[in-house]
Amino acid sequence: MTNEQITTCIIIKSPPFSAIDGKEGIDLALVCAAFDQQVNLIFVEQGIFHLIKSQDSNCIDDKLHDKQLNAIEFYDIDKIYVESESLEKFHLTEKHLLSHVDCLPSSDIKTLCHSANQTVIF
Amino acid sequence: MSVSFTILVTGSPTNSQAHLSALRFANAVIENNHSISSVFFYQEAVHVANGYIIKPSDEAQLTQKWATLSAEHNVELQVCVAAANRRGVIDANEASLNALEHHSIHPAFSILGLGQFAAKLSEAKTKIVQFK
């Protein structure tokens, strides 16, 4: 079996500022992509706040990693998925998010994870 | 058929049940004649590799339990370098690179890059089980 056939789902459900989980999850996604895996980076629940555009690092006195998320297509992560139920829950729509994300209902996300070789949750 | 497992621990040793569950799982794997390819510690889980942890003697000594599992069954305990460095779990090499007087990692654990774990995922020869 070659590397091309390996699919890894990385699910980010932690919020961006109160925990480091999201950043460490994205780091793993980038490394997996560097190893030629097909990476599905999936944001659910409070994890969707990672994708809000125009965040201001002056407000948190620390570095933001939205630049890393914007650059993600250069790392061979083709798709960023967002669970649409999570967006609805927080009264957000696709227009609040970075441009290169795909919204999917949770049933489709479940299918993605079932067809992947492995899933890691952050 | 014997199955090979890679155990990923991401939960904190002080604020989660991850390590106790992972250790139980690891022992069950071995008792049932399956095998453990390696144990990889990421996120808050890296704290367990700190050699300076002192816990009351009647509580579960997680660092020691992992060390015993590793010694008795030849299981490698791998700690992510980036996650460990930001939490003060560093080996002698890292201490010397940063002109620090001491290192803090327990000798049963080894520091490796996240790439090592990603490579394991790429092999797809083992089942990944995460404890968080």
PDB file of C-alpha atoms in Angstrom:
ATOM      1  CA  MET A   1       0.000   0.000   0.000  1.00  0.00           C
ATOM      2  CA  THR A   2       1.459   3.385  -0.940  1.00  0.00           C
ATOM      3  CA  ASN A   3       1.266   6.606   1.037  1.00  0.00           C
ATOM      4  CA  GLU A   4      -1.176   8.135  -1.468  1.00  0.00           C
ATOM      5  CA  GLN A   5      -3.895   5.800  -0.287  1.00  0.00           C
ATOM      6  CA  ILE A   6      -3.648   6.771   3.363  1.00  0.00           C
ATOM      7  CA  THR A   7      -6.361   9.148   4.527  1.00  0.00           C
ATOM      8  CA  THR A   8      -6.209  10.790   7.940  1.00  0.00           C
ATOM      9  CA  CYS A   9      -9.023  12.833   9.445  1.00  0.00           C
ATOM     10  CA  ILE A  10      -7.981  15.471  11.962  1.00  0.00           C
ATOM     11  CA  ILE A  11     -10.967  16.827  13.899  1.00  0.00           C
ATOM     12  CA  ILE A  12     -10.576  20.107  15.778  1.00  0.00           C
ATOM     13  CA  LYS A  13     -13.308  20.687  18.347  1.00  0.00           C
ATOM     14  CA  SER A  14     -11.452  22.916  20.828  1.00  0.00           C
ATOM     15  CA  PRO A  15     -11.701  26.714  20.684  1.00  0.00           C
ATOM     16  CA  PRO A  16      -8.685  28.719  19.447  1.00  0.00           C
ATOM     17  CA  PHE A  17      -7.691  30.858  22.433  1.00  0.00           C
ATOM     18  CA  SER A  18      -8.445  29.000  25.654  1.00  0.00           C
ATOM     19  CA  ALA A  19      -6.534  25.861  24.679  1.00  0.00           C
ATOM     20  CA  ILE A  20      -3.532  24.906  22.584  1.00  0.00           C
ATOM     21  CA  ASP A  21      -5.293  21.796  21.205  1.00  0.00           C
ATOM     22  CA  GLY A  22      -6.266  23.401  17.909  1.00  0.00           C
ATOM     23  CA  LYS A  23      -2.769  24.614  17.150  1.00  0.00           C
ATOM     24  CA  GLU A  24      -1.262  21.217  17.966  1.00  0.00           C
ATOM     25  CA  GLY A  25      -3.920  19.519  15.856  1.00  0.00           C
ATOM     26  CA  ILE A  26      -3.153  21.723  12.884  1.00  0.00           C
ATOM     27  CA  ASP A  27       0.569  21.009  13.381  1.00  0.00           C
ATOM     28  CA  LEU A  28      -0.173  17.278  13.128  1.00  0.00           C
ATOM     29  CA  ALA A  29      -2.294  17.873  10.008  1.00  0.00           C
ATOM     30  CA  LEU A  30       0.590  19.725   8.335  1.00  0.00           C
ATOM     31  CA  VAL A  31       3.097  17.003   9.184  1.00  0.00           C
ATOM     32  CA  CYS A  32       0.744  14.255   7.922  1.00  0.00           C
ATOM     33  CA  ALA A  33       0.312  16.190   4.661  1.00  0.00           C
ATOM     34  CA  ALA A  34       4.107  16.436   4.373  1.00  0.00           C
ATOM     35  CA  PHE A  35       4.130  12.627   4.555  1.00  0.00           C
ATOM     36  CA  ASP A  36       1.842  12.512   1.500  1.00  0.00           C
ATOM     37  CA  GLN A  37      -1.284  11.539   3.362  1.00  0.00           C
ATOM     38  CA  GLN A  38      -4.681  12.725   2.214  1.00  0.00           C
ATOM     39  CA  VAL A  39      -5.619  14.927   5.173  1.00  0.00           C
ATOM     40  CA  ASN A  40      -9.187  15.944   5.929  1.00  0.00           C
ATOM     41  CA  LEU A  41      -9.017  18.823   8.399  1.00  0.00           C
ATOM     42  CA  ILE A  42     -12.435  19.053  10.034  1.00  0.00           C
ATOM     43  CA  PHE A  43     -13.656  21.804  12.372  1.00  0.00           C
ATOM     44  CA  VAL A  44     -16.619  21.110  14.654  1.00  0.00           C
ATOM     45  CA  GLU A  45     -18.242  22.625  17.754  1.00  0.00           C
ATOM     46  CA  GLN A  46     -16.178  25.506  19.214  1.00  0.00           C
ATOM     47  CA  GLY A  47     -13.345  24.542  16.882  1.00  0.00           C
ATOM     48  CA  ILE A  48     -15.062  26.513  14.110  1.00  0.00           C
ATOM     49  CA  PHE A  49     -13.883  29.754  15.763  1.00  0.00           C
ATOM     50  CA  HIS A  50     -10.397  28.976  14.396  1.00  0.00           C
ATOM     51  CA  LEU A  51     -11.784  29.867  10.975  1.00  0.00           C
ATOM     52  CA  ILE A  52     -13.368  33.272  11.715  1.00  0.00           C
ATOM     53  CA  LYS A  53     -11.736  35.811   9.426  1.00  0.00           C
ATOM     54  CA  SER A  54     -10.209  39.121  10.460  1.00  0.00           C
ATOM     55  CA  GLN A  55      -9.104  38.142  13.944  1.00  0.00           C
ATOM     56  CA  ASP A  56      -6.833  40.659  15.655  1.00  0.00           C
ATOM     57  CA  SER A  57      -3.778  39.427  17.540  1.00  0.00           C
ATOM     58  CA  ASN A  58      -3.506  42.783  19.370  1.00  0.00           C
ATOM     59  CA  CYS A  59      -6.480  41.676  21.438  1.00  0.00           C
ATOM     60  CA  ILE A  60      -4.864  38.529  22.800  1.00  0.00           C
ATOM     61  CA  ASP A  61      -1.196  39.500  23.268  1.00  0.00           C
ATOM     62  CA  ASP A  62      -0.116  36.334  21.492  1.00  0.00           C
ATOM     63  CA  LYS A  63       0.369  34.988  18.018  1.00  0.00           C
ATOM     64  CA  LEU A  64      -2.621  33.906  15.935  1.00  0.00           C
ATOM     65  CA  HIS A  65      -2.325  30.939  13.650  1.00  0.00           C
ATOM     66  CA  ASP A  66      -4.911  32.040  11.066  1.00  0.00           C
ATOM     67  CA  LYS A  67      -1.965  32.802   8.752  1.00  0.00           C
ATOM     68  CA  GLN A  68      -1.057  29.130   8.992  1.00  0.00           C
ATOM     69  CA  LEU A  69      -4.663  28.191   8.148  1.00  0.00           C
ATOM     70  CA  ASN A  70      -4.659  30.594   5.187  1.00  0.00           C
ATOM     71  CA  ALA A  71      -1.480  29.000   3.880  1.00  0.00           C
ATOM     72  CA  ILE A  72      -2.765  25.484   4.330  1.00  0.00           C
ATOM     73  CA  GLU A  73      -3.364  24.789   0.635  1.00  0.00           C
ATOM     74  CA  PHE A  74       0.392  25.196   0.081  1.00  0.00           C
ATOM     75  CA  TYR A  75       0.927  22.312   2.464  1.00  0.00           C
ATOM     76  CA  ASP A  76      -1.148  19.942   0.322  1.00  0.00           C
ATOM     77  CA  ILE A  77      -4.150  19.940   2.597  1.00  0.00           C
ATOM     78  CA  ASP A  78      -6.781  20.345  -0.086  1.00  0.00           C
ATOM     79  CA  LYS A  79      -9.884  20.524   1.979  1.00  0.00           C
ATOM     80  CA  ILE A  80     -10.921  22.185   5.191  1.00  0.00           C
ATOM     81  CA  TYR A  81     -14.358  21.049   6.311  1.00  0.00           C
ATOM     82  CA  VAL A  82     -16.745  22.706   8.733  1.00  0.00           C
ATOM     83  CA  GLU A  83     -19.742  21.020  10.308  1.00  0.00           C
ATOM     84  CA  SER A  84     -22.782  23.093   9.291  1.00  0.00           C
ATOM     85  CA  GLU A  85     -24.709  22.224  12.487  1.00  0.00           C
ATOM     86  CA  SER A  86     -21.895  23.839  14.512  1.00  0.00           C
ATOM     87  CA  LEU A  87     -22.129  27.011  12.418  1.00  0.00           C
ATOM     88  CA  GLU A  88     -25.881  27.169  12.974  1.00  0.00           C
ATOM     89  CA  LYS A  89     -25.460  26.628  16.688  1.00  0.00           C
ATOM     90  CA  PHE A  90     -23.315  29.768  16.961  1.00  0.00           C
ATOM     91  CA  HIS A  91     -25.418  31.765  14.448  1.00  0.00           C
ATOM     92  CA  LEU A  92     -22.548  31.930  11.959  1.00  0.00           C
ATOM     93  CA  THR A  93     -22.545  31.417   8.215  1.00  0.00           C
ATOM     94  CA  GLU A  94     -19.913  30.583   5.633  1.00  0.00           C
ATOM     95  CA  LYS A  95     -19.372  34.307   4.960  1.00  0.00           C
ATOM     96  CA  HIS A  96     -17.857  34.760   8.445  1.00  0.00           C
ATOM     97  CA  LEU A  97     -15.166  32.188   7.700  1.00  0.00           C
ATOM     98  CA  LEU A  98     -11.895  32.053   5.784  1.00  0.00           C
ATOM     99  CA  SER A  99     -12.620  31.615   2.096  1.00  0.00           C
ATOM    100  CA  HIS A 100     -11.367  28.091   1.378  1.00  0.00           C
ATOM    101  CA  VAL A 101     -13.646  26.033   3.626  1.00  0.00           C
ATOM    102  CA  ASP A 102     -16.403  23.560   2.758  1.00  0.00           C
ATOM    103  CA  CYS A 103     -19.481  23.268   4.961  1.00  0.00           C
ATOM    104  CA  LEU A 104     -20.870  19.763   5.379  1.00  0.00           C
ATOM    105  CA  PRO A 105     -23.683  18.285   7.466  1.00  0.00           C
ATOM    106  CA  SER A 106     -22.512  16.031  10.284  1.00  0.00           C
ATOM    107  CA  SER A 107     -23.733  12.922   8.438  1.00  0.00           C
ATOM    108  CA  ASP A 108     -21.247  13.653   5.623  1.00  0.00           C
ATOM    109  CA  ILE A 109     -18.466  14.263   8.138  1.00  0.00           C
ATOM    110  CA  LYS A 110     -19.256  10.904   9.704  1.00  0.00           C
ATOM    111  CA  THR A 111     -18.900   9.302   6.272  1.00  0.00           C
ATOM    112  CA  LEU A 112     -15.524  11.037   5.765  1.00  0.00           C
ATOM    113  CA  CYS A 113     -14.227   9.643   9.057  1.00  0.00           C
ATOM    114  CA  HIS A 114     -15.574   6.143   8.372  1.00  0.00           C
ATOM    115  CA  SER A 115     -13.797   5.990   5.035  1.00  0.00           C
ATOM    116  CA  ALA A 116     -10.488   7.305   6.444  1.00  0.00           C
ATOM    117  CA  ASN A 117      -7.694   5.034   7.672  1.00  0.00           C
ATOM    118  CA  GLN A 118      -7.568   6.880  10.995  1.00  0.00           C
ATOM    119  CA  THR A 119      -9.007   9.837  12.857  1.00  0.00           C
ATOM    120  CA  VAL A 120      -7.362  11.935  15.563  1.00  0.00           C
ATOM    121  CA  ILE A 121      -9.382  14.400  17.667  1.00  0.00           C
ATOM    122  CA  PHE A 122      -8.164  17.638  19.232  1.00  0.00           C
TER     123      PHE A 122
ATOM    124  CA  MET B   1      -4.823 -12.973  14.037  1.00  0.00           C
ATOM    125  CA  SER B   2      -2.436 -10.785  15.984  1.00  0.00           C
ATOM    126  CA  VAL B   3      -3.029  -7.036  15.645  1.00  0.00           C
ATOM    127  CA  SER B   4      -0.404  -4.320  16.023  1.00  0.00           C
ATOM    128  CA  PHE B   5      -1.472  -1.156  17.847  1.00  0.00           C
ATOM    129  CA  THR B   6       0.054   2.309  18.051  1.00  0.00           C
ATOM    130  CA  ILE B   7      -1.176   4.117  21.140  1.00  0.00           C
ATOM    131  CA  LEU B   8      -1.524   7.903  20.953  1.00  0.00           C
ATOM    132  CA  VAL B   9      -1.911   9.590  24.332  1.00  0.00           C
ATOM    133  CA  THR B  10      -2.913  13.269  24.274  1.00  0.00           C
ATOM    134  CA  GLY B  11      -4.644  13.668  27.665  1.00  0.00           C
ATOM    135  CA  SER B  12      -3.033  15.233  30.716  1.00  0.00           C
ATOM    136  CA  PRO B  13      -1.617  12.886  33.393  1.00  0.00           C
ATOM    137  CA  THR B  14      -3.098  15.113  36.118  1.00  0.00           C
ATOM    138  CA  ASN B  15      -6.377  16.294  34.576  1.00  0.00           C
ATOM    139  CA  SER B  16      -7.636  13.313  32.640  1.00  0.00           C
ATOM    140  CA  GLN B  17      -8.063   9.581  32.849  1.00  0.00           C
ATOM    141  CA  ALA B  18      -6.137   9.136  29.604  1.00  0.00           C
ATOM    142  CA  HIS B  19      -2.993   7.529  31.032  1.00  0.00           C
ATOM    143  CA  LEU B  20      -4.754   5.077  33.337  1.00  0.00           C
ATOM    144  CA  SER B  21      -7.013   3.986  30.472  1.00  0.00           C
ATOM    145  CA  ALA B  22      -4.138   3.773  28.003  1.00  0.00           C
ATOM    146  CA  LEU B  23      -2.086   1.650  30.413  1.00  0.00           C
ATOM    147  CA  ARG B  24      -5.030  -0.708  30.972  1.00  0.00           C
ATOM    148  CA  PHE B  25      -5.520  -0.946  27.231  1.00  0.00           C
ATOM    149  CA  ALA B  26      -1.803  -1.569  26.618  1.00  0.00           C
ATOM    150  CA  ASN B  27      -1.708  -4.381  29.174  1.00  0.00           C
ATOM    151  CA  ALA B  28      -4.864  -5.938  27.714  1.00  0.00           C
ATOM    152  CA  VAL B  29      -3.320  -5.825  24.234  1.00  0.00           C
ATOM    153  CA  ILE B  30      -0.240  -7.696  25.436  1.00  0.00           C
ATOM    154  CA  GLU B  31      -2.196 -10.216  27.548  1.00  0.00           C
ATOM    155  CA  ASN B  32      -4.248 -11.111  24.480  1.00  0.00           C
ATOM    156  CA  ASN B  33      -1.165 -11.792  22.356  1.00  0.00           C
ATOM    157  CA  HIS B  34      -1.474  -8.688  20.227  1.00  0.00           C
ATOM    158  CA  SER B  35       1.392  -6.218  20.037  1.00  0.00           C
ATOM    159  CA  ILE B  36       2.139  -2.541  20.647  1.00  0.00           C
ATOM    160  CA  SER B  37       4.204  -0.898  17.949  1.00  0.00           C
ATOM    161  CA  SER B  38       4.899   2.194  20.051  1.00  0.00           C
ATOM    162  CA  VAL B  39       3.301   4.669  22.418  1.00  0.00           C
ATOM    163  CA  PHE B  40       3.350   8.296  21.295  1.00  0.00           C
ATOM    164  CA  PHE B  41       2.794  11.129  23.778  1.00  0.00           C
ATOM    165  CA  TYR B  42       1.499  14.440  22.401  1.00  0.00           C
ATOM    166  CA  GLN B  43      -0.128  17.569  23.855  1.00  0.00           C
ATOM    167  CA  GLU B  44      -0.600  17.585  27.653  1.00  0.00           C
ATOM    168  CA  ALA B  45       0.319  13.892  27.791  1.00  0.00           C
ATOM    169  CA  VAL B  46       4.021  14.760  27.497  1.00  0.00           C
ATOM    170  CA  HIS B  47       4.006  15.892  31.132  1.00  0.00           C
ATOM    171  CA  VAL B  48       4.109  12.232  32.163  1.00  0.00           C
ATOM    172  CA  ALA B  49       7.667  12.015  30.779  1.00  0.00           C
ATOM    173  CA  ASN B  50       8.909  14.568  33.309  1.00  0.00           C
ATOM    174  CA  GLY B  51      11.423  12.800  35.544  1.00  0.00           C
ATOM    175  CA  TYR B  52      10.901  15.307  38.363  1.00  0.00           C
ATOM    176  CA  ILE B  53       7.292  14.368  39.135  1.00  0.00           C
ATOM    177  CA  ILE B  54       6.829  13.548  42.799  1.00  0.00           C
ATOM    178  CA  LYS B  55       3.451  12.104  43.771  1.00  0.00           C
ATOM    179  CA  PRO B  56       2.198  10.779  47.110  1.00  0.00           C
ATOM    180  CA  SER B  57       3.287   7.153  47.299  1.00  0.00           C
ATOM    181  CA  ASP B  58      -0.266   5.766  47.609  1.00  0.00           C
ATOM    182  CA  GLU B  59      -1.321   7.330  44.276  1.00  0.00           C
ATOM    183  CA  ALA B  60      -0.830   5.829  40.810  1.00  0.00           C
ATOM    184  CA  GLN B  61       2.766   6.446  39.675  1.00  0.00           C
ATOM    185  CA  LEU B  62       2.014   6.938  35.984  1.00  0.00           C
ATOM    186  CA  THR B  63       5.562   7.707  34.833  1.00  0.00           C
ATOM    187  CA  GLN B  64       6.790   4.550  36.564  1.00  0.00           C
ATOM    188  CA  LYS B  65       3.930   2.463  35.160  1.00  0.00           C
ATOM    189  CA  TRP B  66       4.847   3.494  31.624  1.00  0.00           C
ATOM    190  CA  ALA B  67       8.540   2.826  32.320  1.00  0.00           C
ATOM    191  CA  THR B  68       7.708  -0.663  33.619  1.00  0.00           C
ATOM    192  CA  LEU B  69       5.537  -1.458  30.593  1.00  0.00           C
ATOM    193  CA  SER B  70       8.334  -0.292  28.319  1.00  0.00           C
ATOM    194  CA  ALA B  71      11.017  -2.336  30.101  1.00  0.00           C
ATOM    195  CA  GLU B  72       8.975  -5.536  30.442  1.00  0.00           C
ATOM    196  CA  HIS B  73       7.547  -5.617  26.941  1.00  0.00           C
ATOM    197  CA  ASN B  74      10.112  -3.674  24.940  1.00  0.00           C
ATOM    198  CA  VAL B  75       7.655  -0.919  24.007  1.00  0.00           C
ATOM    199  CA  GLU B  76       9.160   2.386  22.908  1.00  0.00           C
ATOM    200  CA  LEU B  77       7.793   5.479  24.680  1.00  0.00           C
ATOM    201  CA  GLN B  78       8.025   8.380  22.230  1.00  0.00           C
ATOM    202  CA  VAL B  79       7.486  12.004  23.211  1.00  0.00           C
ATOM    203  CA  CYS B  80       6.831  14.766  20.651  1.00  0.00           C
ATOM    204  CA  VAL B  81       9.718  17.257  20.767  1.00  0.00           C
ATOM    205  CA  ALA B  82       7.685  20.409  20.035  1.00  0.00           C
ATOM    206  CA  ALA B  83       4.980  19.552  22.574  1.00  0.00           C
ATOM    207  CA  ALA B  84       7.597  18.556  25.175  1.00  0.00           C
ATOM    208  CA  ASN B  85       9.828  21.607  24.735  1.00  0.00           C
ATOM    209  CA  ARG B  86       6.993  24.044  25.274  1.00  0.00           C
ATOM    210  CA  ARG B  87       6.133  22.215  28.504  1.00  0.00           C
ATOM    211  CA  GLY B  88       9.639  21.970  29.929  1.00  0.00           C
ATOM    212  CA  VAL B  89      10.151  18.268  29.275  1.00  0.00           C
ATOM    213  CA  ILE B  90      13.581  18.321  27.630  1.00  0.00           C
ATOM    214  CA  ASP B  91      16.401  15.879  27.081  1.00  0.00           C
ATOM    215  CA  ALA B  92      20.124  16.454  27.628  1.00  0.00           C
ATOM    216  CA  ASN B  93      20.700  17.422  24.002  1.00  0.00           C
ATOM    217  CA  GLU B  94      17.995  20.097  24.075  1.00  0.00           C
ATOM    218  CA  ALA B  95      19.275  21.403  27.425  1.00  0.00           C
ATOM    219  CA  SER B  96      22.767  21.835  26.021  1.00  0.00           C
ATOM    220  CA  LEU B  97      21.472  23.475  22.812  1.00  0.00           C
ATOM    221  CA  ASN B  98      19.656  26.060  24.912  1.00  0.00           C
ATOM    222  CA  ALA B  99      22.428  26.478  27.496  1.00  0.00           C
ATOM    223  CA  LEU B 100      20.209  25.095  30.251  1.00  0.00           C
ATOM    224  CA  GLU B 101      21.788  23.529  33.289  1.00  0.00           C
ATOM    225  CA  HIS B 102      19.449  20.542  33.622  1.00  0.00           C
ATOM    226  CA  HIS B 103      17.324  18.241  31.530  1.00  0.00           C
ATOM    227  CA  SER B 104      14.044  16.890  32.823  1.00  0.00           C
ATOM    228  CA  ILE B 105      13.015  13.853  30.804  1.00  0.00           C
ATOM    229  CA  HIS B 106      12.666  10.459  32.498  1.00  0.00           C
ATOM    230  CA  PRO B 107      15.187   7.987  31.019  1.00  0.00           C
ATOM    231  CA  ALA B 108      12.464   5.530  29.918  1.00  0.00           C
ATOM    232  CA  PHE B 109      11.135   8.061  27.376  1.00  0.00           C
ATOM    233  CA  SER B 110      12.709   9.294  24.171  1.00  0.00           C
ATOM    234  CA  ILE B 111      12.140  12.562  22.314  1.00  0.00           C
ATOM    235  CA  LEU B 112      11.088  12.313  18.678  1.00  0.00           C
ATOM    236  CA  GLY B 113       9.580  14.566  16.034  1.00  0.00           C
ATOM    237  CA  LEU B 114       5.906  14.640  15.111  1.00  0.00           C
ATOM    238  CA  GLY B 115       7.101  13.318  11.744  1.00  0.00           C
ATOM    239  CA  GLN B 116       7.900  10.011  13.406  1.00  0.00           C
ATOM    240  CA  PHE B 117       4.247   9.627  14.377  1.00  0.00           C
ATOM    241  CA  ALA B 118       3.033  10.792  10.948  1.00  0.00           C
ATOM    242  CA  ALA B 119       5.304   8.179   9.363  1.00  0.00           C
ATOM    243  CA  LYS B 120       3.632   5.554  11.531  1.00  0.00           C
ATOM    244  CA  LEU B 121       0.236   6.736  10.295  1.00  0.00           C
ATOM    245  CA  SER B 122       1.504   6.502   6.715  1.00  0.00           C
ATOM    246  CA  GLU B 123       2.535   2.868   7.154  1.00  0.00           C
ATOM    247  CA  ALA B 124      -1.046   1.904   7.953  1.00  0.00           C
ATOM    248  CA  LYS B 125       0.296  -1.344   9.359  1.00  0.00           C
ATOM    249  CA  THR B 126      -0.942  -0.634  12.846  1.00  0.00           C
ATOM    250  CA  LYS B 127      -4.215   0.500  14.363  1.00  0.00           C
ATOM    251  CA  ILE B 128      -4.077   3.921  16.008  1.00  0.00           C
ATOM    252  CA  VAL B 129      -5.930   4.240  19.304  1.00  0.00           C
ATOM    253  CA  GLN B 130      -6.095   7.679  20.921  1.00  0.00           C
ATOM    254  CA  PHE B 131      -6.527   8.398  24.643  1.00  0.00           C
ATOM    255  CA  LYS B 132      -7.391  11.986  25.477  1.00  0.00           C
TER     256      LYS B 132
END
